Amino acid sequence: FVVTDATPEGTRRLTAVVPPTITRANGGVALDGRVLISAARPGASSTNPELWITNGTDAGTTLVRDIHPTAGSSPFGMMRVGRRVFFVADDGVTGAELWQTDGTTAGTALVRDIQPPSSTATVRVLGAIGDRAIFATLISPGANGYKRDNGAPAKFTTPTGTFRIEWKHRSTTMSPDPERRSYFLAEVPWTQFFHMPFAFHAAYWHDRFGEPKSGGCVNLSPRDAQWLLGWTSPSVPPGSR
């Protein structure tokens, strides 16, 4: 880690901790005049980082909490929301789950074991609306991925941007390409169209592996798709599909 005031004289290494070698670890989130980082003790394995906080000096760099004492909790996905920072960490018991901290040991705790008992949750990063934390999770886009800035979107390229929900269904038939039978899927659960014919929906089990099946929609796990449908507005009336 390097601390700098943007001058050669004010640039130096922080030696109290060492950077992690795992690519998903991160930090650099400001909190009350200090910065939260994912780091390891000098001499310890850099593949097993924990949550630290620093004011830019070695003396002011301290371990926030030893979440996984034997292996390191590998904190990542840090996002500040108000006076708290949310992140994902693995305590060795619950798997990689959602945690929060106010920069103190007592104020660092598991938010919820989303995927019990020891499985890793699908939480990947966090976003926020105002002071409210909003989940974001792993998804699978269309066969051609996302639209690239350097080229026109191909057929079934998942669009990016800001959209409103147009239609919502607890389940519906998806058939984006009438010429390709493999794209026809009945009773796709928790579907929300945001830019016709593209939608958020659950990806459920099927037996036609090896065939193209995505028309560019955003595929989520059933649990995440159900949560998203319930969170967005307007609500689906009880008893309707």
mmCIF file of C-alpha atoms in Angstrom:
data_model
loop_
_atom_site.group_PDB
_atom_site.id
_atom_site.type_symbol
_atom_site.label_atom_id
_atom_site.label_comp_id
_atom_site.label_asym_id
_atom_site.label_seq_id
_atom_site.Cartn_x
_atom_site.Cartn_y
_atom_site.Cartn_z
ATOM 1 C CA PHE A 1 0.000 0.000 0.000
ATOM 2 C CA VAL A 2 1.165 3.521 -0.811
ATOM 3 C CA VAL A 3 0.103 6.715 0.973
ATOM 4 C CA THR A 4 0.469 9.998 -0.878
ATOM 5 C CA ASP A 5 -0.431 13.685 -0.784
ATOM 6 C CA ALA A 6 0.293 13.861 -4.528
ATOM 7 C CA THR A 7 3.892 15.026 -4.006
ATOM 8 C CA PRO A 8 7.103 12.980 -4.261
ATOM 9 C CA GLU A 9 8.052 13.949 -0.696
ATOM 10 C CA GLY A 10 4.661 12.952 0.650
ATOM 11 C CA THR A 11 4.553 9.512 -0.988
ATOM 12 C CA ARG A 12 5.594 6.477 1.040
ATOM 13 C CA ARG A 13 4.773 2.851 1.656
ATOM 14 C CA LEU A 14 2.442 1.753 4.431
ATOM 15 C CA THR A 15 4.396 -1.038 6.130
ATOM 16 C CA ALA A 16 1.981 -1.999 8.901
ATOM 17 C CA VAL A 17 0.121 -4.293 6.488
ATOM 18 C CA VAL A 18 0.683 -5.945 3.131
ATOM 19 C CA PRO A 19 -1.706 -5.928 0.148
ATOM 20 C CA PRO A 20 -3.624 -9.130 -0.598
ATOM 21 C CA THR A 21 -2.737 -11.147 -3.656
ATOM 22 C CA ILE A 22 -6.289 -12.269 -4.390
ATOM 23 C CA THR A 23 -7.840 -10.241 -7.202
ATOM 24 C CA ARG A 24 -11.302 -9.810 -5.701
ATOM 25 C CA ALA A 25 -10.093 -8.119 -2.486
ATOM 26 C CA ASN A 26 -10.451 -4.379 -2.368
ATOM 27 C CA GLY A 27 -10.601 -1.393 -0.099
ATOM 28 C CA GLY A 28 -9.984 2.302 -0.212
ATOM 29 C CA VAL A 29 -13.402 3.151 1.226
ATOM 30 C CA ALA A 30 -13.329 6.348 3.296
ATOM 31 C CA LEU A 31 -15.062 6.346 6.670
ATOM 32 C CA ASP A 32 -14.823 9.175 9.217
ATOM 33 C CA GLY A 33 -11.489 10.469 7.997
ATOM 34 C CA ARG A 34 -9.899 7.048 7.704
ATOM 35 C CA VAL A 35 -9.839 4.363 5.028
ATOM 36 C CA LEU A 36 -10.986 0.743 5.215
ATOM 37 C CA ILE A 37 -8.736 -1.741 3.416
ATOM 38 C CA SER A 38 -8.474 -5.477 2.894
ATOM 39 C CA ALA A 39 -4.963 -6.435 3.985
ATOM 40 C CA ALA A 40 -2.771 -8.972 5.777
ATOM 41 C CA ARG A 41 -0.221 -8.666 8.556
ATOM 42 C CA PRO A 42 3.447 -8.549 7.521
ATOM 43 C CA GLY A 43 4.770 -12.098 7.524
ATOM 44 C CA ALA A 44 1.296 -13.590 7.210
ATOM 45 C CA SER A 45 -0.026 -15.091 4.000
ATOM 46 C CA SER A 46 -1.150 -12.307 1.678
ATOM 47 C CA THR A 47 -3.830 -14.651 0.337
ATOM 48 C CA ASN A 48 -5.682 -14.459 3.669
ATOM 49 C CA PRO A 49 -6.538 -10.777 4.247
ATOM 50 C CA GLU A 50 -8.773 -9.263 6.905
ATOM 51 C CA LEU A 51 -10.511 -5.922 7.413
ATOM 52 C CA TRP A 52 -8.216 -3.060 8.499
ATOM 53 C CA ILE A 53 -8.636 0.680 8.914
ATOM 54 C CA THR A 54 -5.924 3.302 8.494
ATOM 55 C CA ASN A 55 -5.337 7.022 8.798
ATOM 56 C CA GLY A 56 -2.338 6.778 6.477
ATOM 57 C CA THR A 57 0.261 6.107 9.152
ATOM 58 C CA ASP A 58 1.683 2.815 10.412
ATOM 59 C CA ALA A 59 0.746 3.705 13.974
ATOM 60 C CA GLY A 60 -2.795 4.546 12.882
ATOM 61 C CA THR A 61 -3.351 1.280 10.987
ATOM 62 C CA THR A 62 -5.307 -1.259 13.006
ATOM 63 C CA LEU A 63 -7.184 -4.489 12.492
ATOM 64 C CA VAL A 64 -10.921 -3.826 12.646
ATOM 65 C CA ARG A 65 -11.943 -7.403 13.352
ATOM 66 C CA ASP A 66 -10.347 -10.816 12.852
ATOM 67 C CA ILE A 67 -13.396 -12.298 11.141
ATOM 68 C CA HIS A 68 -11.756 -15.599 10.143
ATOM 69 C CA PRO A 69 -8.754 -16.079 12.469
ATOM 70 C CA THR A 70 -7.394 -19.250 10.889
ATOM 71 C CA ALA A 71 -7.618 -18.433 7.202
ATOM 72 C CA GLY A 72 -8.585 -14.791 6.631
ATOM 73 C CA SER A 73 -12.056 -13.595 5.655
ATOM 74 C CA SER A 74 -10.989 -11.952 2.353
ATOM 75 C CA PRO A 75 -13.274 -8.885 2.549
ATOM 76 C CA PHE A 76 -14.380 -7.481 -0.810
ATOM 77 C CA GLY A 77 -17.177 -5.537 -2.475
ATOM 78 C CA MET A 78 -16.991 -2.637 0.011
ATOM 79 C CA MET A 79 -19.644 0.057 -0.343
ATOM 80 C CA ARG A 80 -20.300 2.950 2.019
ATOM 81 C CA VAL A 81 -23.921 3.705 2.865
ATOM 82 C CA GLY A 82 -24.276 6.566 5.315
ATOM 83 C CA ARG A 83 -21.962 5.949 8.277
ATOM 84 C CA ARG A 84 -21.641 2.223 7.583
ATOM 85 C CA VAL A 85 -19.687 0.191 5.066
ATOM 86 C CA PHE A 86 -21.134 -3.041 3.688
ATOM 87 C CA PHE A 87 -18.880 -5.776 2.351
ATOM 88 C CA VAL A 88 -18.714 -9.506 1.683
ATOM 89 C CA ALA A 89 -16.545 -11.721 3.911
ATOM 90 C CA ASP A 90 -16.148 -15.396 4.825
ATOM 91 C CA ASP A 91 -15.947 -16.174 8.550
ATOM 92 C CA GLY A 92 -15.321 -19.874 7.934
ATOM 93 C CA VAL A 93 -18.752 -20.810 9.274
ATOM 94 C CA THR A 94 -21.420 -19.138 7.139
ATOM 95 C CA GLY A 95 -19.454 -18.896 3.895
ATOM 96 C CA ALA A 96 -19.090 -15.633 1.978
ATOM 97 C CA GLU A 97 -21.936 -13.482 3.270
ATOM 98 C CA LEU A 98 -22.924 -9.853 3.752
ATOM 99 C CA TRP A 99 -21.255 -7.925 6.615
ATOM 100 C CA GLN A 100 -21.307 -4.344 7.829
ATOM 101 C CA THR A 101 -18.940 -2.153 9.845
ATOM 102 C CA ASP A 102 -18.765 1.284 11.391
ATOM 103 C CA GLY A 103 -14.972 0.992 11.639
ATOM 104 C CA THR A 104 -14.975 -0.544 15.116
ATOM 105 C CA THR A 105 -14.680 -4.138 16.316
ATOM 106 C CA ALA A 106 -18.009 -3.979 18.132
ATOM 107 C CA GLY A 107 -19.692 -2.411 15.108
ATOM 108 C CA THR A 108 -18.516 -5.078 12.656
ATOM 109 C CA ALA A 109 -21.032 -7.886 12.259
ATOM 110 C CA LEU A 110 -22.722 -10.301 9.898
ATOM 111 C CA VAL A 111 -25.843 -8.691 8.455
ATOM 112 C CA ARG A 112 -27.565 -11.980 7.676
ATOM 113 C CA ASP A 113 -26.707 -15.531 6.702
ATOM 114 C CA ILE A 114 -28.437 -15.228 3.340
ATOM 115 C CA GLN A 115 -27.552 -18.716 2.097
ATOM 116 C CA PRO A 116 -27.408 -21.005 5.162
ATOM 117 C CA PRO A 117 -25.964 -23.108 6.590
ATOM 118 C CA SER A 118 -22.456 -22.798 5.116
ATOM 119 C CA SER A 119 -23.003 -22.074 1.438
ATOM 120 C CA THR A 120 -21.757 -18.906 -0.199
ATOM 121 C CA ALA A 121 -24.426 -16.316 -0.966
ATOM 122 C CA THR A 122 -24.830 -14.837 -4.428
ATOM 123 C CA VAL A 123 -24.097 -11.333 -3.127
ATOM 124 C CA ARG A 124 -21.381 -9.834 -5.256
ATOM 125 C CA VAL A 125 -21.508 -6.084 -4.779
ATOM 126 C CA LEU A 126 -23.727 -3.500 -3.165
ATOM 127 C CA GLY A 127 -25.254 -0.348 -4.475
ATOM 128 C CA ALA A 128 -27.267 2.284 -2.651
ATOM 129 C CA ILE A 129 -30.254 4.545 -3.101
ATOM 130 C CA GLY A 130 -29.775 7.389 -0.670
ATOM 131 C CA ASP A 131 -28.852 5.794 2.648
ATOM 132 C CA ARG A 132 -30.485 2.485 1.775
ATOM 133 C CA ALA A 133 -28.319 -0.466 0.745
ATOM 134 C CA ILE A 134 -29.547 -2.420 -2.260
ATOM 135 C CA PHE A 135 -28.374 -5.886 -3.206
ATOM 136 C CA ALA A 136 -26.727 -6.647 -6.502
ATOM 137 C CA THR A 137 -25.962 -10.220 -7.437
ATOM 138 C CA LEU A 138 -24.411 -12.510 -10.008
ATOM 139 C CA ILE A 139 -26.272 -12.632 -13.316
ATOM 140 C CA SER A 140 -25.926 -14.274 -16.711
ATOM 141 C CA PRO A 141 -26.498 -12.007 -19.738
ATOM 142 C CA GLY A 142 -27.314 -12.917 -23.329
ATOM 143 C CA ALA A 143 -25.118 -15.018 -25.583
ATOM 144 C CA ASN A 144 -23.471 -11.904 -27.000
ATOM 145 C CA GLY A 145 -22.889 -10.326 -23.602
ATOM 146 C CA TYR A 146 -23.300 -6.612 -23.097
ATOM 147 C CA LYS A 147 -23.360 -3.865 -25.693
ATOM 148 C CA ARG A 148 -19.840 -2.596 -26.298
ATOM 149 C CA ASP A 149 -19.042 1.083 -26.817
ATOM 150 C CA ASN A 150 -16.971 0.317 -29.900
ATOM 151 C CA GLY A 151 -19.585 -1.589 -31.842
ATOM 152 C CA ALA A 152 -23.268 -1.904 -32.607
ATOM 153 C CA PRO A 153 -25.247 -4.361 -30.517
ATOM 154 C CA ALA A 154 -25.697 -7.788 -32.050
ATOM 155 C CA LYS A 155 -28.900 -9.757 -31.869
ATOM 156 C CA PHE A 156 -29.640 -10.909 -28.304
ATOM 157 C CA THR A 157 -27.095 -8.520 -26.804
ATOM 158 C CA THR A 158 -28.182 -7.566 -23.288
ATOM 159 C CA PRO A 159 -28.857 -3.798 -23.259
ATOM 160 C CA THR A 160 -27.405 -1.543 -20.595
ATOM 161 C CA GLY A 161 -28.826 1.706 -19.302
ATOM 162 C CA THR A 162 -31.628 2.995 -17.097
ATOM 163 C CA PHE A 163 -35.052 1.491 -17.704
ATOM 164 C CA ARG A 164 -38.493 1.284 -16.153
ATOM 165 C CA ILE A 165 -40.239 -2.023 -15.546
ATOM 166 C CA GLU A 166 -42.845 -2.414 -18.309
ATOM 167 C CA TRP A 167 -44.530 -5.723 -17.432
ATOM 168 C CA LYS A 168 -44.229 -8.141 -14.522
ATOM 169 C CA HIS A 169 -45.271 -11.791 -14.348
ATOM 170 C CA ARG A 170 -44.922 -14.434 -11.667
ATOM 171 C CA SER A 171 -44.399 -16.781 -14.608
ATOM 172 C CA THR A 172 -44.703 -16.442 -18.371
ATOM 173 C CA THR A 173 -43.665 -18.035 -21.658
ATOM 174 C CA MET A 174 -40.484 -16.660 -23.207
ATOM 175 C CA SER A 175 -40.084 -16.913 -26.997
ATOM 176 C CA PRO A 176 -37.845 -14.088 -28.274
ATOM 177 C CA ASP A 177 -37.027 -15.777 -31.578
ATOM 178 C CA PRO A 178 -39.878 -17.729 -33.240
ATOM 179 C CA GLU A 179 -37.363 -19.260 -35.649
ATOM 180 C CA ARG A 180 -35.338 -20.871 -32.857
ATOM 181 C CA ARG A 181 -37.275 -23.457 -30.899
ATOM 182 C CA SER A 182 -34.513 -23.672 -28.306
ATOM 183 C CA TYR A 183 -35.435 -20.178 -27.136
ATOM 184 C CA PHE A 184 -39.011 -21.193 -26.362
ATOM 185 C CA LEU A 185 -39.380 -21.649 -22.600
ATOM 186 C CA ALA A 186 -42.702 -22.108 -20.829
ATOM 187 C CA GLU A 187 -43.471 -20.931 -17.304
ATOM 188 C CA VAL A 188 -40.337 -18.862 -16.772
ATOM 189 C CA PRO A 189 -40.675 -17.628 -13.177
ATOM 190 C CA TRP A 190 -40.351 -14.132 -11.699
ATOM 191 C CA THR A 191 -40.185 -12.262 -15.018
ATOM 192 C CA GLN A 192 -39.929 -8.484 -15.392
ATOM 193 C CA PHE A 193 -39.666 -6.902 -18.846
ATOM 194 C CA PHE A 194 -37.606 -3.721 -18.757
ATOM 195 C CA HIS A 195 -36.884 -3.094 -22.473
ATOM 196 C CA MET A 196 -38.942 -5.386 -24.679
ATOM 197 C CA PRO A 197 -38.157 -8.166 -25.347
ATOM 198 C CA PHE A 198 -35.505 -8.102 -22.622
ATOM 199 C CA ALA A 199 -36.383 -9.040 -19.073
ATOM 200 C CA PHE A 200 -35.102 -9.997 -15.654
ATOM 201 C CA HIS A 201 -36.116 -13.563 -14.876
ATOM 202 C CA ALA A 202 -35.119 -16.697 -13.031
ATOM 203 C CA ALA A 203 -32.960 -19.288 -14.744
ATOM 204 C CA TYR A 204 -34.309 -22.701 -13.822
ATOM 205 C CA TRP A 205 -33.225 -26.246 -14.606
ATOM 206 C CA HIS A 206 -33.651 -27.658 -18.110
ATOM 207 C CA ASP A 207 -32.394 -30.661 -20.084
ATOM 208 C CA ARG A 208 -31.368 -29.031 -23.368
ATOM 209 C CA PHE A 209 -27.785 -28.189 -22.531
ATOM 210 C CA GLY A 210 -25.588 -27.228 -25.463
ATOM 211 C CA GLU A 211 -28.331 -25.283 -27.221
ATOM 212 C CA PRO A 212 -28.547 -21.458 -27.176
ATOM 213 C CA LYS A 213 -31.291 -20.553 -24.726
ATOM 214 C CA SER A 214 -30.810 -16.877 -23.843
ATOM 215 C CA GLY A 215 -32.416 -14.111 -25.867
ATOM 216 C CA GLY A 216 -30.374 -11.443 -24.100
ATOM 217 C CA CYS A 217 -32.391 -11.360 -20.894
ATOM 218 C CA VAL A 218 -30.801 -10.939 -17.470
ATOM 219 C CA ASN A 219 -30.852 -14.377 -15.851
ATOM 220 C CA LEU A 220 -30.851 -14.596 -12.061
ATOM 221 C CA SER A 221 -31.130 -17.379 -9.520
ATOM 222 C CA PRO A 222 -34.778 -18.115 -8.607
ATOM 223 C CA ARG A 223 -34.318 -16.637 -5.128
ATOM 224 C CA ASP A 224 -32.821 -13.402 -6.446
ATOM 225 C CA ALA A 225 -35.381 -13.071 -9.239
ATOM 226 C CA GLN A 226 -38.243 -13.493 -6.758
ATOM 227 C CA TRP A 227 -36.763 -10.887 -4.420
ATOM 228 C CA LEU A 228 -36.287 -8.420 -7.277
ATOM 229 C CA LEU A 229 -39.858 -8.858 -8.492
ATOM 230 C CA GLY A 230 -41.152 -8.171 -4.991
ATOM 231 C CA TRP A 231 -38.916 -5.132 -4.526
ATOM 232 C CA THR A 232 -39.716 -3.264 -7.736
ATOM 233 C CA SER A 233 -42.968 -1.452 -8.361
ATOM 234 C CA PRO A 234 -45.732 -1.715 -9.230
ATOM 235 C CA SER A 235 -46.585 -4.851 -7.255
ATOM 236 C CA VAL A 236 -48.184 -7.861 -8.889
ATOM 237 C CA PRO A 237 -51.748 -8.152 -7.474
ATOM 238 C CA PRO A 238 -52.419 -11.282 -5.368
ATOM 239 C CA GLY A 239 -53.739 -14.184 -7.419
ATOM 240 C CA SER A 240 -52.564 -12.752 -10.727
ATOM 241 C CA ARG A 241 -49.721 -13.967 -12.893
#
